[in-house]
Tab-separated table of C-alpha atoms in Angstrom:
chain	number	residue	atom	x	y	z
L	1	UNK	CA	-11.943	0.901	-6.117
L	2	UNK	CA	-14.437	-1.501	-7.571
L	3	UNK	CA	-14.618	-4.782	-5.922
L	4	UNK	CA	-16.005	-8.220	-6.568
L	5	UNK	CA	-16.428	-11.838	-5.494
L	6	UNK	CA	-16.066	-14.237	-8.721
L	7	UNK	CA	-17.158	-18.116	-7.918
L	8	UNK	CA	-15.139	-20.218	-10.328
L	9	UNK	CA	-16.291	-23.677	-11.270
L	10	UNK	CA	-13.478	-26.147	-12.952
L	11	UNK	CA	-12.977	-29.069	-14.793
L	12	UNK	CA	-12.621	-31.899	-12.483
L	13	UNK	CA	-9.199	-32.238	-10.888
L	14	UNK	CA	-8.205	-28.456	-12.184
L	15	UNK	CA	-8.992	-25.958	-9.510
L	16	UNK	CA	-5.560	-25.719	-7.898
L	17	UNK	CA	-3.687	-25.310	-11.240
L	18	UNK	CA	-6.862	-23.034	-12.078
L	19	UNK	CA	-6.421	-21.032	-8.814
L	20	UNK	CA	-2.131	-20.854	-8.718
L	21	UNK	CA	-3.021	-19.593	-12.404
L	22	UNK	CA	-5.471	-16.929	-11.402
L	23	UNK	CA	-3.255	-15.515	-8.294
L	24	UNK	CA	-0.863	-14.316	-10.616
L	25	UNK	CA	-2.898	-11.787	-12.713
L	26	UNK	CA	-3.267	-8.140	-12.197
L	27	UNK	CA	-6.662	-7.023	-9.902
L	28	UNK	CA	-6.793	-9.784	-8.395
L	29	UNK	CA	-6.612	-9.657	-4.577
L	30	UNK	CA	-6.813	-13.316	-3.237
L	31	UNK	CA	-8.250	-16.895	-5.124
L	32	UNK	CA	-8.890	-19.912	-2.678
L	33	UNK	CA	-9.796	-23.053	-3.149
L	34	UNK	CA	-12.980	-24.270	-1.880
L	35	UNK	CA	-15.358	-26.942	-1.169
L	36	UNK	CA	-18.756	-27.008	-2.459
L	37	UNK	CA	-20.915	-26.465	-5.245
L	38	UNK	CA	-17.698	-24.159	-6.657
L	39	UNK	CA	-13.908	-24.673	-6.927
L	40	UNK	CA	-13.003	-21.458	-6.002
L	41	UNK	CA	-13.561	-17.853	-4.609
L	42	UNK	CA	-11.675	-15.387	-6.222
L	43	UNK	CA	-11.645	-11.387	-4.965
L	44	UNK	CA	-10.809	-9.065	-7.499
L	45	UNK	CA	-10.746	-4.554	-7.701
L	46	UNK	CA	-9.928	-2.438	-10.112
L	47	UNK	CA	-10.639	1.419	-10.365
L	48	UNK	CA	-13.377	1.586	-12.361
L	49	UNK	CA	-16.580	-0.814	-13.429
L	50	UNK	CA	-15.194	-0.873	-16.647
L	51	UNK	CA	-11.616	-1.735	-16.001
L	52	UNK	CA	-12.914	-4.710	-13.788
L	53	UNK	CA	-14.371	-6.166	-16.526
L	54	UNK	CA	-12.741	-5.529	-19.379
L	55	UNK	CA	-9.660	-6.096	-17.814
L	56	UNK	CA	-9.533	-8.454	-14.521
L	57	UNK	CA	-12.706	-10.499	-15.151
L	58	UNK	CA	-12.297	-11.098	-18.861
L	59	UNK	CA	-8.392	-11.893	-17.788
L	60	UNK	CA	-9.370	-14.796	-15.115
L	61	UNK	CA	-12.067	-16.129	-17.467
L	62	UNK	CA	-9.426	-16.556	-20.095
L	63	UNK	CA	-7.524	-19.185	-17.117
L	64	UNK	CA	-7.842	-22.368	-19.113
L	65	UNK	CA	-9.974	-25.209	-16.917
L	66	UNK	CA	-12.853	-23.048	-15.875
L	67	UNK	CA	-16.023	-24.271	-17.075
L	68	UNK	CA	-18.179	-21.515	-14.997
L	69	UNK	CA	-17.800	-18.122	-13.314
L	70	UNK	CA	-20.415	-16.051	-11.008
L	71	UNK	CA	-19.205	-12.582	-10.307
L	72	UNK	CA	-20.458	-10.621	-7.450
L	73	UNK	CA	-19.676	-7.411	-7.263
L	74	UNK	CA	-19.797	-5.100	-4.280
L	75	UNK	CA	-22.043	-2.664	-3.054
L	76	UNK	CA	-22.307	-0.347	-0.809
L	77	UNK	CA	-25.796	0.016	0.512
């Protein structure tokens, strides 16, 4: 499995409607809410590179109310 971090910014007032939003889609593992410089951390895996972002990452950055994403995805080193 191919696993990644995305950092989700949101309009203000939006990141737990953003986040109970983003829970429900397929490949994604967990979405908190969180203070800082971004609304949320969401964990996401699919099988492949290109199912992650074809498929989970293009699906949570359809979530209306984001205004930014940074994905990090995992490596093993």
């Amino acid at each position: 499995m191919v696993k990644a971090y995305m950092l989700v910014q949101t309009q203000v007032g939006a990141s737990a409607q953003v986040t109970r939003t983003i829970r429900e889609l397929a490949g994604v593992v967990s979405a908190e809410d969180v203070a800082g410089p971004y609304d949320v951390i969401v964990v996401v895996q699919a099988p492949t590179v290109a199912e992650l972002g074809r498929g989970v990452i293009a699906g949570v950055l359809e979530v209306p109310g984001i205004t930014r994403t940074t994905t990090c995805t995992v490596v093993e080193l």
